Amino acid sequence: MKLVTAVVKPFKLDDVRAALTSFGVKGMTVTEANGYGRQRGHSEVYRGAEYQVDLVPKVRLEVLVEDEDVNDVIDAVVSAARTGSIGDGKVWTVPVEEVVRVRTGERGPDAL
Amino acid sequence: MKLVTAVVKPFKLDDVRAALTSFGVKGMTVTEANGYGRQRGHSEVYRGAEYQVDLVPKVRLEVLVEDEDVNDVIDAVVSAARTGSIGDGKVWTVPVEEVVRVRTGERGPDAL
Amino acid sequence: MKLVTAVVKPFKLDDVRAALTSFGVKGMTVTEANGYGRQRGHSEVYRGAEYQVDLVPKVRLEVLVEDEDVNDVIDAVVSAARTGSIGDGKVWTVPVEEVVRVRTGERGPDAL
Amino acid sequence: MANPQFSSGDTAWLLASSALVLLMTPGLAFFYGGMVRVKSVLNMIMMSFATIGVVSILWVLFGYSLAFKGTNPFIGDLSAVGLHGLLKTDSGTIPELVFSAFQLMFAIITPALISGAIADRVKFGAWVLFVAVWTTIVYFPVAHWVFYFNGGKGGWIGDRMGAFDFAGGTAVHINAGAAGLALALVLGKRVGWRRDPMRPHNLPLVLLGAGMLWFGWFGFNAGSAVAANATAGVAFMNTQVATAAAAMGWIIVEKIRDGHSTTLGVASGAVAGLVAITPACGTITPMASILLGLLAGAVCALAVGLKYRFGFDDSLDVVGVHMVGGFVGTLFIGLFATSVLTGGAKGLFYGGGFTQLGKQAVAAFAVAIYSFVLAYIIGKVIDKTMGFRVSEEDELSGVDLALHAETAYELTMATHTGRSFAGATPVGGSMTISEDRTVTQ
Amino acid sequence: MANPQFSSGDTAWLLASSALVLLMTPGLAFFYGGMVRVKSVLNMIMMSFATIGVVSILWVLFGYSLAFKGTNPFIGDLSAVGLHGLLKTDSGTIPELVFSAFQLMFAIITPALISGAIADRVKFGAWVLFVAVWTTIVYFPVAHWVFYFNGGKGGWIGDRMGAFDFAGGTAVHINAGAAGLALALVLGKRVGWRRDPMRPHNLPLVLLGAGMLWFGWFGFNAGSAVAANATAGVAFMNTQVATAAAAMGWIIVEKIRDGHSTTLGVASGAVAGLVAITPACGTITPMASILLGLLAGAVCALAVGLKYRFGFDDSLDVVGVHMVGGFVGTLFIGLFATSVLTGGAKGLFYGGGFTQLGKQAVAAFAVAIYSFVLAYIIGKVIDKTMGFRVSEEDELSGVDLALHAETAYELTMATHTGRSFAGATPVGGSMTISEDRTVTQ
Amino acid sequence: MANPQFSSGDTAWLLASSALVLLMTPGLAFFYGGMVRVKSVLNMIMMSFATIGVVSILWVLFGYSLAFKGTNPFIGDLSAVGLHGLLKTDSGTIPELVFSAFQLMFAIITPALISGAIADRVKFGAWVLFVAVWTTIVYFPVAHWVFYFNGGKGGWIGDRMGAFDFAGGTAVHINAGAAGLALALVLGKRVGWRRDPMRPHNLPLVLLGAGMLWFGWFGFNAGSAVAANATAGVAFMNTQVATAAAAMGWIIVEKIRDGHSTTLGVASGAVAGLVAITPACGTITPMASILLGLLAGAVCALAVGLKYRFGFDDSLDVVGVHMVGGFVGTLFIGLFATSVLTGGAKGLFYGGGFTQLGKQAVAAFAVAIYSFVLAYIIGKVIDKTMGFRVSEEDELSGVDLALHAETAYELTMATHTGRSFAGATPVGGSMTISEDRTVTQ
Ligand SMILES: Nc1ncnc2c1ncn2[C@@H]1O[C@H](COP(=O)(O)OP(=O)(O)O)[C@@H](O)[C@H]1O
Ligand SMILES: Nc1ncnc2c1ncn2[C@@H]1O[C@H](COP(=O)(O)OP(=O)(O)O)[C@@H](O)[C@H]1O
Ligand SMILES: Nc1ncnc2c1ncn2[C@@H]1O[C@H](COP(=O)(O)OP(=O)(O)O)[C@@H](O)[C@H]1O
């Protein structure tokens, strides 16, 4: 089992979710995040004092998938989240050793 | 060392924390999250316009544990977080290669 | 590739970011978190009712790095985030199997 | 104007006062709304706004007539139903409709106050029904008892017995506090009470509400002179200093007891002071008002702990602040009333003996008992029939969503994306959700 | 005072009313601001505040003179430019500057109302220009038509034709609503309309705005008696009960249609009631006001769906609430005006036939058409020249940041740390950012 | 009333004005509270509320007497301590207690204004003490100098020298601004000033505060006519247009200098305009008020940068807005006072020469110097004895938690769960935390 984590632009969340759903992924966990990278932040001015905001709002998705689906899931996320402009984000995967569904105690692929 | 991540219902956090504490786990990191899955969200109505909210509030816990404790910790979390209704959440584990306590620089199990 | 996750005190974020930037790390993802551990929370009083708040605000950073940089990055984070008092946080690493830059589809080290 | 007594100055002040007292109910909505958890703030606010809606209509239909007409000591008559015939009449120096509008605002805020006792767990429809019934069979009569003066043929408490209640310590605050206690008992404790944290979700909102209440209360108290005159001036000054002193009294208790003075404490103390000075503001001196304020602030700061001792979940302390504060202020008159202001009667400490104090106690207890008993009965009947309390599931997920299909705040841009437009019902068309989705441009 | 008619009571009430009406515009700013998404709340608020700025200046320069001077039925003259010569004059029973200040507040809120139709997507400079031009060539003349009485030599709608509009159902609400519709068409729909969620980001703020509006509206309506007298009392009472009834009317429709009564509904209903009673509050009875309120609340609750049917993005329902509510109230007078209050004219249901109803309709349509056409033209000209709408990119990222370099809230301590001080411009010095950074202590 | 001069109209307006001015202090609390970081908003609000508490009590005890009695040019006497004997007396056309209540509100807001200079770092007890001492030895005398008229036997600045300060440009704004500067110097800069971001945490709250201030200021300025008459009308209109113009003036400077007009700017400009018109509103024309407003808005927009140049942390710009704005308005009178309104004296540009300007300058500098010196001394004494500033640790973690054991917002449901009920102290019982926990039902 793998955990696919994606950090993407917030307004792309719906597209990514739709892509995953049509691929058959049944669930995911979403966190608000802020990204720092090539994409420039913005500046704000309050009574003449200027502040540079370097963090850019992002959403961070975690999707547990079976091993054989990893590449397809990555591709689905990447193509759904892409706008082509800087700051589209990253997708990465880490190996998962165990997954449990809390409600039933099911483990492994059945837990998804 | 392992990282146990659990996504559970927010009002179960205290129970989970209590279960972990009584098991001997000394710390954890909590993040607010939103889950998408079998559990239905809700709909809201503003001036007759209806919005479907598919994300359900969750909390996401991360607990670093020693290898030999993994299964007990998973069990403790699962049984404390269970309500038996859809949306109780998931628990998963990933392998951890290194852990450091920032304050002291201690590494490995001593860092917990 | 590795994923370095660090949970540190919020006001140390800028220092950590500066340390990483001067080391050459180009990006990171930041999430708000709350920590539970040795560090005591605080208590609040509302109309004579006292509440104990055990969670302490933290920020959680994720940095994807190449394998050979892991130790240096850990050291950079640890020394930048350290205040020496309880609650400075943890840093841990997990193995990453794949990284993709959404914008370009680049994979591996090029995606960073 | 045919009326030689008519005073545009008095009318101007009563118009302004009526507006000020109306503002108190939204103020209360925010004061209360900020104190509940984020999942029920809208419901809390809505209980107040719906009360404005219901009571205003009842007032025009029959409330004013039941409270301010006739010669019966206990209840008015139906001579002014629908406010019939009042378009041009005067009441003393002001137009009767202005007096009626002013008094309407009192009729609104009194039931609204009750809602604080039963936060987070009330069926909205049941609340609306309770307000309609309680206002009709409790508030209108009690207002008649206390506020209706008709040359000795008015209400039994004010006009006949001669108890002083300048602006509603009994009719408004004891009345609401006693009913709040009754409903807290009828509805029972919130799930997780004394176990889960139930801290205020938005203290600046609480302070905003307190500020609006303070501001509006000048209309409530100084407006109750029903004239822009020296009495109004006394009531105004007393209101200000008693409130200020009570805010200090409350936070001094906190500092001594808990080690910290709190923002919620300063706001709560101010409201306690406003409550306590309400009955007394026209009959005591500014120096006595300082004393009353300090006392009320300190006593109420202690009284809000009563619910933990006796185990009733008066969620936002309607009893501890309004009933207790109302008693403190009403009885204080019996101690400190000055004949310079009453035109005769004196408090115990001014050599008046126990007479006035006795009258004050009768007034306070009569209203408290009447209101408690009736509210308890109405509450029980509603509970047994349509049900007064939401399901535990709705209570846990929050009444805002369960009852009103709304959540209060959407402050981050990211979570927006978890929502999608699911359709709207345009006029004259039955658009289904799926149609609607495909129509999006 | 040489003027024997002068009344300090009337003056007191008009001073208070003027302050109350000023407060409505910030109230509107929060009512609207709470309804938009978090990324444009500041811009929404700022459109109202900038309107206060622009219109106040124009009013002194020439607005008052264009609206309230001369003998032409359509437009005033320039005899009082700069408010010249008015420091000591009276207008009836009150100082003329007080009357002028009172009317200024109406001139402010009318264009501010329009901003709700075009939320989230307007260039700020273009808005300021639109306000200046529209107020000059639409509002000032229309106020002259409706509000300027000069013994039959005043405005054509009020003084000459004899249509009733006590406080501005035509001049303010239909006027603003029609202009809002025009601008919504000129600017087009927001990106993602009917697809993306556009829910209110802060409902307590909406309710605060509604509360401020309700409170201030007593000045608007009862102040329009321009005296503290019985008429003011009637207007006050009618305002209260119609608003209350409309709040109930709206949430009853919601309950039936959607299954839930909402907080946004109770606030929207209240505003709809305030709008509808505005023209009628001086000419109908309190019982009729209840009916008008229920009607207005229900009709507007349905009318806000029109935009989905016809496909225009009137973002915050200026048309559905202000134009529709304005029509309901203006026409209702033709049905329910009572001769006790009008001093003669009667509504259809009081045996007055269709005469008054016809006048009301002429007034309503004349204002609606004039305002719509002119607003459309002004809007188009601005759009073709300087551009009226921000870029799609700015709209998506949010106008607060794009136009004002600000974000509304910073509620968590952690994200603070993503910001850094980047310099300030001290007086008389050119300090660069880098210098500044090194100077930090 | 025996007094033939008595006016219920004037009384009505002064009662309303007093309520309006009271509202300004909560308004200020939100204006300031929204501008600080989320970790100190409650403390900011509480400094204002505690000021209301302390000053109201002092006022009754001796403040009114020290400010408004006697024949000494510098300080009143003790003839009215405890407001003794004033229950039935009049002051001109209104009850003396109404005048006293009106003036009390000025005494409250002046020290409250100071708190903005020292945000985020003050010991609460030290603040309360400072307010008590400064109000007694600075505000009460200065109010006597400026506001006490007694036929040439009143205060030296207003009644004797003949400097104009209609509503408190010197006594309130310069006074508070100079004291703010002194305290900013005594307390020193916040940790991280000019390095860490210190942006406003809640701009809608700032705008709410600005709206409340604007609204309340009509009572402040037009109420200072102490009558509902033509002078009040002039003051009202001037207040409105100067404020509007100043809001525009500030954002025009921003647009030119920074490229963006901001919401904080429009609010700040409005407050700057209100400050500047305060002394001048009774003595200049509306056209001159537009000029004054534009000037004040622009000058203050530049002046808030002074602190970066000179390196003092006047956190919320009490100096840049209130002291500078107060000077601008006070001196402007010397240029533009019109004899139509002053009844004699003329400004430089109306041919009055430098006489009036000189008096204005003397008044402004006298107050500024007196206040600065005394505030500095009081501040230093407090600092050396009990300490005026919190520990660096408390400052970093936030004064809300450190001083008041509260945090302002709890807007998410999830973090709730990190809290647990830890006990409450019921009346008369010593309940320990653990007992309490087991008692949960
Ligand atoms: N090394 C990294 N580790 C973790 N997250 C990263 C890293 N680099 C970038 N990110 C995340 O990816 C986002 C996009 O990165 P950025 O460099 O701005 O654009 P792009 O990926 O298009 O080159 C960042 O905002 C951040 O959240
Ligand atoms: N494939 C997945 N990857 C990551 N998180 C998931 C996944 N599926 C579900 N979750 C998380 O688990 C939560 C519960 O899942 P859900 O399907 O609603 O109920 P249950 O786990 O009881 O079957 C979701 O809200 C989401 O946060
Ligand atoms: N076992 C753990 N798993 C995950 N996070 C932990 C764990 N223990 C501690 N933490 C995180 O590290 C933070 C600091 O830990 P704490 O015990 O308070 O201090 P220290 O690390 O200095 O000993 C905690 O607030 C929490 O966020």
PDB file of N, CA and C in Angstrom, chain E residues 150-173:
ATOM      1  N   ASN E 150     -42.429  72.242  -1.992  1.00  0.00           N
ATOM      2  CA  ASN E 150     -42.320  73.698  -2.020  1.00  0.00           C
ATOM      3  C   ASN E 150     -43.680  74.288  -2.393  1.00  0.00           C
ATOM      4  N   GLY E 151     -44.698  73.845  -1.680  1.00  0.00           N
ATOM      5  CA  GLY E 151     -46.028  74.391  -1.892  1.00  0.00           C
ATOM      6  C   GLY E 151     -46.529  74.243  -3.322  1.00  0.00           C
ATOM      7  N   GLY E 152     -46.307  73.072  -3.883  1.00  0.00           N
ATOM      8  CA  GLY E 152     -46.772  72.843  -5.251  1.00  0.00           C
ATOM      9  C   GLY E 152     -45.764  73.255  -6.305  1.00  0.00           C
ATOM     10  N   LYS E 153     -44.687  73.874  -5.902  1.00  0.00           N
ATOM     11  CA  LYS E 153     -43.615  74.228  -6.837  1.00  0.00           C
ATOM     12  C   LYS E 153     -42.364  73.392  -6.589  1.00  0.00           C
ATOM     13  N   GLY E 154     -42.567  72.233  -5.970  1.00  0.00           N
ATOM     14  CA  GLY E 154     -41.455  71.347  -5.686  1.00  0.00           C
ATOM     15  C   GLY E 154     -41.310  70.282  -6.757  1.00  0.00           C
ATOM     16  N   GLY E 155     -40.887  69.094  -6.381  1.00  0.00           N
ATOM     17  CA  GLY E 155     -40.647  68.005  -7.330  1.00  0.00           C
ATOM     18  C   GLY E 155     -41.944  67.471  -7.920  1.00  0.00           C
ATOM     19  N   TRP E 156     -41.822  66.906  -9.103  1.00  0.00           N
ATOM     20  CA  TRP E 156     -43.043  66.507  -9.817  1.00  0.00           C
ATOM     21  C   TRP E 156     -43.726  65.291  -9.181  1.00  0.00           C
ATOM     22  N   ILE E 157     -42.975  64.410  -8.596  1.00  0.00           N
ATOM     23  CA  ILE E 157     -43.599  63.184  -8.078  1.00  0.00           C
ATOM     24  C   ILE E 157     -44.308  63.429  -6.753  1.00  0.00           C
ATOM     25  N   GLY E 158     -43.582  64.026  -5.807  1.00  0.00           N
ATOM     26  CA  GLY E 158     -44.171  64.198  -4.488  1.00  0.00           C
ATOM     27  C   GLY E 158     -45.060  65.418  -4.396  1.00  0.00           C
ATOM     28  N   ASP E 159     -44.472  66.552  -4.626  1.00  0.00           N
ATOM     29  CA  ASP E 159     -45.177  67.809  -4.371  1.00  0.00           C
ATOM     30  C   ASP E 159     -46.269  68.081  -5.408  1.00  0.00           C
ATOM     31  N   ARG E 160     -46.042  67.711  -6.649  1.00  0.00           N
ATOM     32  CA  ARG E 160     -47.012  68.065  -7.697  1.00  0.00           C
ATOM     33  C   ARG E 160     -47.992  66.934  -7.992  1.00  0.00           C
ATOM     34  N   MET E 161     -47.485  65.746  -8.295  1.00  0.00           N
ATOM     35  CA  MET E 161     -48.407  64.670  -8.650  1.00  0.00           C
ATOM     36  C   MET E 161     -49.125  64.131  -7.416  1.00  0.00           C
ATOM     37  N   GLY E 162     -48.428  64.187  -6.253  1.00  0.00           N
ATOM     38  CA  GLY E 162     -49.068  63.698  -5.045  1.00  0.00           C
ATOM     39  C   GLY E 162     -48.913  62.209  -4.808  1.00  0.00           C
ATOM     40  N   ALA E 163     -47.888  61.608  -5.394  1.00  0.00           N
ATOM     41  CA  ALA E 163     -47.580  60.235  -5.009  1.00  0.00           C
ATOM     42  C   ALA E 163     -46.958  60.279  -3.613  1.00  0.00           C
ATOM     43  N   PHE E 164     -47.248  59.251  -2.805  1.00  0.00           N
ATOM     44  CA  PHE E 164     -46.675  59.208  -1.467  1.00  0.00           C
ATOM     45  C   PHE E 164     -45.411  58.369  -1.449  1.00  0.00           C
ATOM     46  N   ASP E 165     -44.390  58.935  -0.901  1.00  0.00           N
ATOM     47  CA  ASP E 165     -43.189  58.154  -0.623  1.00  0.00           C
ATOM     48  C   ASP E 165     -42.587  58.763   0.627  1.00  0.00           C
ATOM     49  N   PHE E 166     -43.007  58.237   1.764  1.00  0.00           N
ATOM     50  CA  PHE E 166     -42.686  58.894   3.015  1.00  0.00           C
ATOM     51  C   PHE E 166     -41.192  59.036   3.229  1.00  0.00           C
ATOM     52  N   ALA E 167     -40.444  57.972   2.991  1.00  0.00           N
ATOM     53  CA  ALA E 167     -39.024  58.023   3.340  1.00  0.00           C
ATOM     54  C   ALA E 167     -38.110  57.491   2.253  1.00  0.00           C
ATOM     55  N   GLY E 168     -38.636  57.188   1.079  1.00  0.00           N
ATOM     56  CA  GLY E 168     -37.717  56.858   0.002  1.00  0.00           C
ATOM     57  C   GLY E 168     -37.845  55.484  -0.625  1.00  0.00           C
ATOM     58  N   GLY E 169     -39.037  54.946  -0.689  1.00  0.00           N
ATOM     59  CA  GLY E 169     -39.202  53.671  -1.398  1.00  0.00           C
ATOM     60  C   GLY E 169     -38.836  53.806  -2.868  1.00  0.00           C
ATOM     61  N   THR E 170     -39.197  54.946  -3.450  1.00  0.00           N
ATOM     62  CA  THR E 170     -38.824  55.164  -4.859  1.00  0.00           C
ATOM     63  C   THR E 170     -37.419  55.762  -4.957  1.00  0.00           C
ATOM     64  N   ALA E 171     -37.233  56.899  -4.293  1.00  0.00           N
ATOM     65  CA  ALA E 171     -35.990  57.657  -4.478  1.00  0.00           C
ATOM     66  C   ALA E 171     -34.767  56.877  -4.011  1.00  0.00           C
ATOM     67  N   VAL E 172     -34.948  56.032  -3.012  1.00  0.00           N
ATOM     68  CA  VAL E 172     -33.803  55.294  -2.493  1.00  0.00           C
ATOM     69  C   VAL E 172     -33.787  53.846  -3.010  1.00  0.00           C
ATOM     70  N   HIS E 173     -34.843  53.109  -2.753  1.00  0.00           N
ATOM     71  CA  HIS E 173     -34.740  51.667  -2.965  1.00  0.00           C
ATOM     72  C   HIS E 173     -34.980  51.237  -4.405  1.00  0.00           C
TER      73      HIS E 173
END
